[in-house]
Short mmCIF file of C-alpha atoms in Angstrom, two decimals:
data_model
loop_
_atom_site.label_atom_id
_atom_site.label_comp_id
_atom_site.label_asym_id
_atom_site.label_seq_id
_atom_site.Cartn_x
_atom_site.Cartn_y
_atom_site.Cartn_z
CA MET E 1 -27.83 26.53 11.96
CA TRP E 2 -30.40 23.79 11.56
CA GLU E 3 -32.71 26.13 9.57
CA ARG E 4 -30.62 25.19 6.51
CA GLY E 5 -31.41 21.57 7.29
CA LEU E 6 -29.20 18.95 8.86
CA VAL E 7 -28.34 15.30 8.46
CA LEU E 8 -27.17 13.14 11.33
CA SER E 9 -26.67 9.46 12.03
CA ALA E 10 -26.27 7.02 14.92
CA PRO E 11 -24.85 3.48 14.92
CA GLY E 12 -26.43 0.17 15.78
CA LYS E 13 -24.93 -2.09 18.40
CA ALA E 14 -23.79 -5.65 18.96
CA ILE E 15 -22.85 -7.51 22.12
CA LEU E 16 -19.28 -8.69 21.79
CA HIS E 17 -19.20 -10.77 24.98
CA GLY E 18 -21.31 -11.21 28.10
CA GLU E 19 -24.73 -12.12 26.71
CA HIS E 20 -27.05 -13.52 29.41
CA ALA E 21 -24.27 -13.50 32.02
CA VAL E 22 -24.86 -9.75 32.28
CA VAL E 23 -28.36 -10.46 33.65
CA HIS E 24 -26.63 -12.16 36.59
CA GLY E 25 -24.25 -9.31 37.43
CA LYS E 26 -21.39 -10.18 35.07
CA VAL E 27 -19.58 -7.86 32.64
CA ALA E 28 -20.83 -7.39 29.09
CA LEU E 29 -19.08 -5.55 26.27
CA ALA E 30 -21.29 -3.71 23.79
CA VAL E 31 -19.85 -2.25 20.59
CA ALA E 32 -21.09 0.22 17.98
CA LEU E 33 -21.74 -1.25 14.53
CA ASP E 34 -20.89 0.74 11.43
CA LEU E 35 -24.43 0.12 10.22
CA ARG E 36 -26.23 3.37 10.87
CA THR E 37 -29.58 5.09 11.02
CA PHE E 38 -29.68 8.41 9.17
CA LEU E 39 -32.03 11.32 9.85
CA ARG E 40 -32.60 14.38 7.69
CA LEU E 41 -34.31 17.37 9.29
CA ARG E 42 -35.62 20.22 7.16
CA PRO E 43 -37.76 23.23 8.00
CA CYS E 44 -41.19 23.34 6.42
CA ALA E 45 -43.40 26.40 6.11
CA GLU E 46 -46.77 24.79 6.68
CA GLY E 47 -47.05 24.96 10.47
CA ARG E 48 -46.73 21.20 10.69
CA VAL E 49 -44.45 18.52 12.09
CA CYS E 50 -43.95 15.62 9.69
CA VAL E 51 -42.14 12.32 10.25
CA ARG E 52 -41.38 9.83 7.49
CA LEU E 53 -39.96 6.36 8.09
CA PRO E 54 -40.04 4.61 4.72
CA GLY E 55 -38.40 1.46 6.12
CA VAL E 56 -41.45 0.69 8.27
CA GLY E 57 -44.08 2.48 6.19
CA VAL E 58 -44.69 5.52 8.40
CA LEU E 59 -45.80 8.86 6.96
CA ARG E 60 -47.45 10.99 9.65
CA SER E 61 -48.05 14.70 9.95
CA TRP E 62 -49.61 16.87 12.64
CA ASP E 63 -50.31 20.60 12.77
CA ILE E 64 -48.44 22.41 15.52
CA PRO E 65 -51.56 23.85 17.26
CA SER E 66 -52.86 20.28 17.73
CA LEU E 67 -49.57 19.19 19.31
CA GLN E 68 -49.55 22.28 21.54
CA ALA E 69 -53.12 21.55 22.65
CA LEU E 70 -52.18 17.93 23.38
CA ARG E 71 -49.21 19.02 25.48
CA SER E 72 -51.29 21.63 27.30
CA GLY E 73 -53.87 18.94 28.02
CA PHE E 74 -51.25 16.92 29.87
CA ALA E 75 -50.07 19.96 31.79
CA GLY E 76 -53.58 21.20 32.53
CA LYS E 77 -54.61 17.85 33.98
CA ARG E 78 -51.57 17.79 36.26
CA TRP E 79 -52.13 21.44 37.18
CA GLU E 80 -55.65 20.70 38.37
CA GLU E 81 -54.46 17.62 40.30
CA GLU E 82 -51.80 19.70 42.08
CA ARG E 83 -54.23 22.48 42.94
CA ALA E 84 -56.69 19.96 44.38
CA ALA E 85 -54.04 18.19 46.49
CA PRO E 86 -53.56 19.08 50.18
CA VAL E 87 -50.93 21.81 50.51
CA GLY E 88 -48.48 19.61 52.42
CA SER E 89 -48.49 16.91 49.72
CA ARG E 90 -47.72 19.20 46.77
CA PRO E 91 -44.28 18.71 45.22
CA CYS E 92 -43.84 22.50 45.13
CA PRO E 93 -46.01 25.57 45.76
CA VAL E 94 -48.65 26.00 43.06
CA THR E 95 -47.34 29.49 42.37
CA GLN E 96 -44.00 27.98 41.30
CA TRP E 97 -45.51 25.30 39.08
CA ASP E 98 -44.86 25.64 35.35
CA PRO E 99 -47.77 23.88 33.66
CA ARG E 100 -46.00 23.96 30.28
CA ALA E 101 -43.33 21.53 31.52
CA ALA E 102 -45.56 19.41 33.75
CA ASP E 103 -45.22 15.64 33.49
CA PHE E 104 -42.32 15.72 31.02
CA ASP E 105 -38.83 15.13 32.36
CA GLU E 106 -35.92 13.07 31.05
CA SER E 107 -35.31 11.73 34.57
CA LYS E 108 -38.61 9.87 34.88
CA PRO E 109 -40.25 7.34 32.56
CA PRO E 110 -43.32 8.10 30.45
CA SER E 111 -46.50 7.30 32.36
CA VAL E 112 -49.09 4.76 31.23
CA GLU E 113 -51.64 7.58 31.05
CA GLN E 114 -49.42 9.67 28.79
CA LEU E 115 -48.80 6.79 26.39
CA ASP E 116 -52.50 5.86 26.33
CA THR E 117 -53.37 9.47 25.47
CA LEU E 118 -50.75 9.56 22.72
CA ARG E 119 -52.01 6.27 21.26
CA GLU E 120 -55.54 7.66 21.15
CA PHE E 121 -54.31 10.90 19.54
CA ALA E 122 -52.35 8.99 16.88
CA GLY E 123 -55.00 6.31 16.30
CA ILE E 124 -52.72 3.50 17.53
CA ALA E 125 -54.45 0.45 19.04
CA ALA E 126 -53.68 -0.21 22.72
CA GLU E 127 -52.10 -3.59 22.01
CA ALA E 128 -50.18 -2.50 18.89
CA SER E 129 -46.51 -3.49 19.09
CA ALA E 130 -45.46 -3.33 15.43
CA PRO E 131 -42.34 -1.22 14.70
CA GLU E 132 -44.33 1.45 12.89
CA SER E 133 -46.69 1.93 15.88
CA LEU E 134 -43.90 2.10 18.46
CA ALA E 135 -41.78 4.40 16.29
CA THR E 136 -44.71 6.82 15.89
CA LEU E 137 -45.45 6.72 19.63
CA ALA E 138 -41.80 7.40 20.51
CA PHE E 139 -41.67 10.32 18.08
CA LEU E 140 -44.81 11.91 19.55
CA TYR E 141 -43.64 11.51 23.12
CA MET E 142 -40.16 12.90 22.44
CA CYS E 143 -41.55 15.80 20.39
CA LEU E 144 -43.97 16.84 23.15
CA ALA E 145 -41.54 16.26 26.01
CA ILE E 146 -38.63 18.13 24.46
CA SER E 147 -40.83 21.03 23.35
CA ALA E 148 -42.32 21.22 26.86
CA LYS E 149 -38.88 21.71 28.35
CA TYR E 150 -37.06 23.75 25.70
CA GLY E 151 -39.74 25.56 23.69
CA ASP E 152 -41.95 24.57 20.78
CA VAL E 153 -40.52 22.34 18.08
CA PRO E 154 -40.81 24.46 14.93
CA SER E 155 -42.33 23.33 11.64
CA VAL E 156 -40.05 20.50 10.54
CA ASP E 157 -39.97 17.60 8.13
CA ILE E 158 -38.05 14.59 9.49
CA LEU E 159 -37.03 11.67 7.29
CA VAL E 160 -35.35 8.60 8.82
CA TRP E 161 -33.71 5.76 6.91
CA SER E 162 -31.69 2.90 8.36
CA GLU E 163 -29.16 0.30 7.29
CA LEU E 164 -30.18 -1.71 10.36
CA PRO E 165 -32.81 -4.45 10.22
CA THR E 166 -35.58 -4.14 12.81
CA GLY E 167 -36.16 -6.81 15.43
CA ALA E 168 -32.70 -8.38 15.04
CA GLY E 169 -31.24 -7.25 18.37
CA LEU E 170 -28.92 -4.75 16.67
CA GLY E 171 -30.13 -1.59 18.40
CA SER E 172 -32.23 -0.22 15.55
CA SER E 173 -34.78 1.40 17.90
CA ALA E 174 -32.03 3.02 19.98
CA ALA E 175 -30.28 4.42 16.89
CA TYR E 176 -33.66 5.90 15.87
CA ALA E 177 -34.21 7.37 19.35
CA VAL E 178 -30.70 8.87 19.46
CA CYS E 179 -31.19 10.48 16.04
CA LEU E 180 -34.58 11.86 17.07
CA ALA E 181 -33.24 13.25 20.34
CA ALA E 182 -30.33 15.02 18.61
CA ALA E 183 -32.57 16.42 15.85
CA LEU E 184 -35.35 17.68 18.13
CA LEU E 185 -32.91 19.17 20.65
CA SER E 186 -31.16 20.94 17.76
CA ALA E 187 -34.46 22.26 16.41
CA CYS E 188 -35.34 23.63 19.87
CA ARG E 189 -31.81 25.10 20.22
CA ALA E 190 -31.18 23.08 23.38
CA ILE E 191 -27.89 21.92 21.80
CA SER E 192 -25.58 23.52 19.27
CA CYS E 193 -25.06 22.73 15.62
CA PRO E 194 -21.31 22.02 15.65
CA LEU E 195 -20.81 21.33 11.94
CA LYS E 196 -18.72 24.16 10.50
CA GLU E 197 -18.47 25.26 6.88
CA GLY E 198 -16.11 22.94 4.99
CA GLU E 199 -16.22 20.13 7.58
CA SER E 200 -17.48 16.68 6.54
CA THR E 201 -18.63 15.53 10.00
CA ALA E 202 -18.87 16.90 13.54
CA ARG E 203 -19.87 15.70 17.00
CA TRP E 204 -21.36 17.43 20.03
CA THR E 205 -19.68 18.24 23.34
CA GLU E 206 -19.70 15.69 26.16
CA GLU E 207 -22.37 17.69 27.99
CA GLU E 208 -24.57 17.82 24.90
CA LEU E 209 -24.07 14.08 24.26
CA THR E 210 -25.21 13.38 27.82
CA LEU E 211 -28.41 15.36 27.16
CA ILE E 212 -28.98 13.56 23.85
CA ASN E 213 -28.51 10.21 25.59
CA SER E 214 -30.97 11.03 28.38
CA TRP E 215 -33.74 11.88 25.90
CA ALA E 216 -32.90 8.91 23.67
CA PHE E 217 -33.34 6.72 26.74
CA GLN E 218 -36.86 8.15 27.08
CA GLY E 219 -37.59 7.10 23.50
CA GLU E 220 -36.27 3.61 24.30
CA ARG E 221 -38.55 3.50 27.35
CA VAL E 222 -41.55 4.23 25.15
CA ILE E 223 -40.58 1.40 22.79
CA HIS E 224 -39.25 -1.23 25.23
CA GLY E 225 -40.72 -0.34 28.62
CA ASN E 226 -37.70 -1.05 30.84
CA PRO E 227 -34.49 -1.02 28.76
CA SER E 228 -31.00 -1.21 30.24
CA GLY E 229 -29.81 1.99 28.57
CA VAL E 230 -26.92 0.19 26.88
CA ASP E 231 -28.23 0.48 23.31
CA ASN E 232 -28.85 4.23 23.41
CA ALA E 233 -25.50 4.80 25.17
CA VAL E 234 -23.71 2.95 22.35
CA GLY E 235 -25.69 4.96 19.79
CA THR E 236 -24.72 8.22 21.50
CA TRP E 237 -21.04 7.66 22.28
CA GLY E 238 -20.13 4.89 19.83
CA GLY E 239 -16.95 2.86 20.26
CA ALA E 240 -17.41 0.23 22.95
CA LEU E 241 -18.71 0.24 26.47
CA ARG E 242 -18.64 -2.01 29.50
CA TYR E 243 -21.91 -2.77 31.28
CA GLN E 244 -22.20 -4.37 34.71
CA SER E 245 -25.02 -4.25 37.26
CA GLY E 246 -26.55 -1.12 35.74
CA LYS E 247 -23.26 0.78 35.44
CA ILE E 248 -22.26 1.87 31.93
CA THR E 249 -18.59 2.75 31.33
CA PRO E 250 -17.48 3.81 27.83
CA LEU E 251 -14.05 2.46 26.89
CA LYS E 252 -11.75 5.40 26.20
CA ARG E 253 -10.28 4.04 22.95
CA VAL E 254 -11.15 0.98 20.90
CA PRO E 255 -9.85 -0.29 17.56
CA MET E 256 -12.16 -0.46 14.56
CA LEU E 257 -12.41 -4.21 13.89
CA ARG E 258 -13.83 -5.65 10.67
CA ILE E 259 -16.60 -8.20 11.13
CA LEU E 260 -19.13 -10.11 9.12
CA LEU E 261 -22.57 -9.71 10.66
CA THR E 262 -25.05 -12.47 9.81
CA ASN E 263 -28.79 -12.55 10.50
CA THR E 264 -30.08 -16.13 10.60
CA LYS E 265 -33.63 -14.69 10.38
CA VAL E 266 -34.71 -17.24 13.00
CA PRO E 267 -37.14 -15.45 15.34
CA ARG E 268 -36.66 -15.80 19.08
CA SER E 269 -38.04 -14.52 22.37
CA THR E 270 -35.43 -12.84 24.57
CA LYS E 271 -37.77 -13.18 27.55
CA VAL E 272 -38.11 -16.96 27.09
CA LEU E 273 -34.34 -17.42 26.60
CA VAL E 274 -33.49 -15.37 29.71
CA ALA E 275 -36.00 -17.41 31.75
CA GLY E 276 -34.49 -20.65 30.45
CA VAL E 277 -30.99 -19.63 31.55
CA LYS E 278 -32.28 -18.68 35.01
CA GLU E 279 -34.03 -22.03 35.38
CA LYS E 280 -30.84 -23.89 34.43
CA ILE E 281 -28.80 -21.89 36.97
CA LEU E 282 -31.31 -22.68 39.72
CA LYS E 283 -31.30 -26.37 38.78
CA PHE E 284 -27.50 -26.78 38.47
CA PRO E 285 -25.89 -23.89 40.39
CA ALA E 286 -22.56 -25.66 40.98
CA ILE E 287 -22.26 -26.31 37.23
CA MET E 288 -23.71 -23.12 35.75
CA ASN E 289 -22.22 -20.45 38.03
CA PRO E 290 -18.63 -21.31 36.99
CA VAL E 291 -19.76 -20.97 33.34
CA LEU E 292 -21.07 -17.48 34.08
CA ASP E 293 -17.81 -16.65 35.85
CA SER E 294 -15.91 -17.83 32.78
CA ILE E 295 -18.03 -15.65 30.47
CA ASP E 296 -17.30 -12.73 32.80
CA ALA E 297 -13.56 -13.47 32.53
CA ILE E 298 -13.84 -13.59 28.73
CA SER E 299 -15.43 -10.12 28.69
CA GLN E 300 -12.69 -8.71 30.88
CA GLU E 301 -9.91 -10.39 28.91
CA CYS E 302 -11.39 -9.07 25.66
CA GLN E 303 -11.56 -5.55 27.13
CA SER E 304 -7.86 -5.76 28.03
CA VAL E 305 -6.94 -6.93 24.53
CA LEU E 306 -8.98 -4.16 22.88
CA GLU E 307 -7.34 -1.51 25.04
CA VAL E 308 -3.88 -2.78 24.12
CA MET E 309 -4.86 -2.94 20.42
CA SER E 310 -6.10 0.65 20.45
CA ALA E 311 -2.61 1.76 21.48
CA ASN E 312 -0.58 -0.69 19.41
CA SER E 313 -2.45 -3.13 17.19
CA SER E 314 -0.55 -6.25 16.20
CA PRO E 315 -1.46 -9.36 14.16
CA GLU E 316 -0.83 -11.47 17.28
CA HIS E 317 -3.94 -10.04 18.94
CA TYR E 318 -6.34 -11.58 16.42
CA PRO E 319 -5.77 -15.26 17.40
CA VAL E 320 -6.56 -14.28 21.00
CA LEU E 321 -9.83 -12.59 19.98
CA GLU E 322 -10.71 -15.61 17.83
CA GLU E 323 -10.13 -18.01 20.73
CA LEU E 324 -12.33 -15.89 22.98
CA PHE E 325 -15.08 -16.05 20.32
CA ASP E 326 -14.81 -19.84 20.18
CA ILE E 327 -14.79 -20.36 23.95
CA ASN E 328 -17.70 -18.00 24.52
CA GLN E 329 -19.78 -19.62 21.79
CA HIS E 330 -19.33 -23.00 23.50
CA HIS E 331 -20.35 -21.46 26.84
CA LEU E 332 -23.47 -19.93 25.30
CA ASN E 333 -24.44 -23.35 23.97
CA VAL E 334 -23.89 -24.80 27.46
CA ILE E 335 -26.24 -22.29 29.10
CA GLY E 336 -28.91 -23.14 26.53
CA VAL E 337 -29.12 -20.17 24.15
CA GLY E 338 -27.60 -21.77 21.07
CA HIS E 339 -29.58 -22.86 18.02
CA PRO E 340 -28.97 -25.16 15.02
CA SER E 341 -28.93 -22.10 12.75
CA LEU E 342 -26.10 -20.58 14.80
CA ASP E 343 -24.21 -23.88 14.82
CA ARG E 344 -24.51 -23.93 11.05
CA LEU E 345 -23.27 -20.33 10.82
CA CYS E 346 -20.19 -21.25 12.90
CA ARG E 347 -19.49 -24.36 10.79
CA VAL E 348 -19.77 -22.46 7.50
CA THR E 349 -17.43 -19.68 8.59
CA ALA E 350 -15.00 -22.18 10.16
CA SER E 351 -14.74 -23.90 6.79
CA HIS E 352 -13.29 -20.62 5.51
CA GLY E 353 -10.90 -20.26 8.47
CA LEU E 354 -13.09 -17.71 10.27
CA HIS E 355 -14.36 -17.62 13.87
CA SER E 356 -17.92 -16.72 14.88
CA LYS E 357 -20.23 -16.45 17.85
CA LEU E 358 -23.82 -15.45 18.44
CA THR E 359 -24.53 -11.88 19.48
CA GLY E 360 -27.48 -10.85 21.58
CA ALA E 361 -30.15 -13.14 22.95
CA GLY E 362 -29.27 -16.23 20.86
CA GLY E 363 -31.84 -18.87 19.99
CA GLY E 364 -31.43 -17.73 16.38
CA GLY E 365 -31.03 -14.04 15.65
CA CYS E 366 -27.59 -12.78 14.67
CA GLY E 367 -23.98 -13.91 14.76
CA ILE E 368 -20.71 -12.03 14.33
CA THR E 369 -17.59 -13.27 12.57
CA LEU E 370 -14.21 -11.68 13.22
CA LEU E 371 -12.23 -10.71 10.12
CA ARG E 372 -8.46 -10.38 10.30
CA PRO E 373 -6.85 -7.50 8.40
CA ASP E 374 -5.38 -10.07 5.99
CA THR E 375 -8.69 -11.86 5.30
CA SER E 376 -8.84 -11.87 1.51
CA ALA E 377 -11.77 -10.55 -0.47
CA LEU E 378 -12.00 -13.97 -2.11
CA ALA E 379 -12.41 -15.76 1.23
CA MET E 380 -14.92 -13.15 2.34
CA GLU E 381 -17.08 -13.50 -0.76
CA ALA E 382 -16.97 -17.31 -0.53
CA ALA E 383 -18.11 -17.21 3.10
CA LYS E 384 -20.90 -14.74 2.31
CA ARG E 385 -22.04 -16.89 -0.62
CA ASP E 386 -22.23 -20.02 1.56
CA LEU E 387 -24.05 -18.17 4.34
CA CYS E 388 -26.58 -16.70 1.93
CA ALA E 389 -27.14 -20.21 0.54
CA CYS E 390 -28.32 -21.13 4.06
CA GLY E 391 -31.00 -18.45 3.81
CA PHE E 392 -29.06 -16.00 5.98
CA GLU E 393 -28.44 -12.29 5.36
CA CYS E 394 -24.90 -10.86 5.67
CA TRP E 395 -23.26 -7.48 6.03
CA GLU E 396 -19.55 -6.79 5.97
CA THR E 397 -19.08 -3.98 8.48
CA SER E 398 -16.96 -2.96 11.46
CA ILE E 399 -17.27 -2.47 15.21
CA GLY E 400 -16.06 0.48 17.26
CA ALA E 401 -17.83 3.00 15.01
CA PRO E 402 -18.37 6.63 16.13
CA GLY E 403 -21.55 7.60 17.94
CA VAL E 404 -24.16 10.14 16.90
CA THR E 405 -22.65 12.39 14.23
CA LEU E 406 -23.61 15.41 12.12
CA HIS E 407 -22.90 15.06 8.40
CA SER E 408 -22.32 17.30 5.43
CA SER E 409 -23.66 15.98 2.13
CA SER E 410 -20.12 15.20 0.99
CA SER E 411 -19.68 12.65 3.81
CA LEU E 412 -22.80 10.61 2.93
CA LYS E 413 -22.74 7.39 0.95
CA ALA E 414 -24.42 7.31 -2.44
CA GLU E 415 -27.19 5.04 -1.11
CA VAL E 416 -28.12 7.53 1.62
CA LEU E 417 -28.05 10.46 -0.81
CA HIS E 418 -30.28 8.50 -3.18
CA VAL E 419 -32.86 7.79 -0.45
CA PHE E 420 -32.93 11.45 0.56
CA ALA E 421 -33.16 12.61 -3.05
CA GLU E 422 -36.07 10.26 -3.73
CA SER E 423 -38.03 11.34 -0.64
#
């Protein structure tokens, strides 16, 4: 049981194909990165709930009676509103209303009033949008909402550490929200603790993963307002998924592919880039719509190749994936979301015989480079050295990683163990 403490993790995400085209109803493929966010939950005997996020400088603690009073305040306000409403307009008879659970439901987004109240409670300025502020706000909302539905969150100490950079479009907030949802649901006994004695890792049932995902989506709503749900779905189920017009379909099996992930560290505005693509489509519809159709075809072709590879991987599949990378990168430049830093990334990796494309919004941000199984360590180190000389940051990792997972200590990397031991 969780009373002995538990450690879990969730992966980040990258867009393999379909960036920007997905906004216009085309297919996008999102994949789980084997760069993960780790959460350790331990009981504490002080009647408090504590959350520590050393990566963004958060150390907050609240006593449980204060959190209960805050939650009751929400419910009490709604209770009075319902009692004062005309009988015919009440959502249900007052006698059936459970004030403990009022206003908190994974099927509806957090209200402006709720978030304003939580900001005031936590001393967060109304306009604050820094990662530490949003992470604290998401924690408070999820803690109150889950405890309202499943019973009080007990005295716990939660420590979160991530391999993912924030603000790079790699799903760091979603991985955090997925970890929080799984931990808080476990603490409230809404889901099981499937890790058995002697096992290194374990995952929840499909039904439990669906519940984790729904609450993680609430955390993402607190942080991003109106997210697509793709990032938290990747964090929950891992592997790869197909997204089109709001419909998320996990791919049944995907191969684990090695990649080099590179952050150009060039800041960009997703909103501005999306608006720029829309403007170009409106200006040149006969030119731009076929480009979007081609990006859609690339996503679907890549999905077909991945499904074949998962059953029977062969070296001949890699040149196809590399060509799709190259074609899509050219398309993304055509629709206006390229950047000189990304061009430089592609040139540097091409000089080492590797193929790259941007991932995410473009305009800077991150790129991914496909690594064949026979890519030598020498070539890899040379490429990383040249990319770092450009001022970029690189990680050798893989895509198709598992979703949210429970860990025994024996399954954790030394770096994670060190962070937990130091905190």
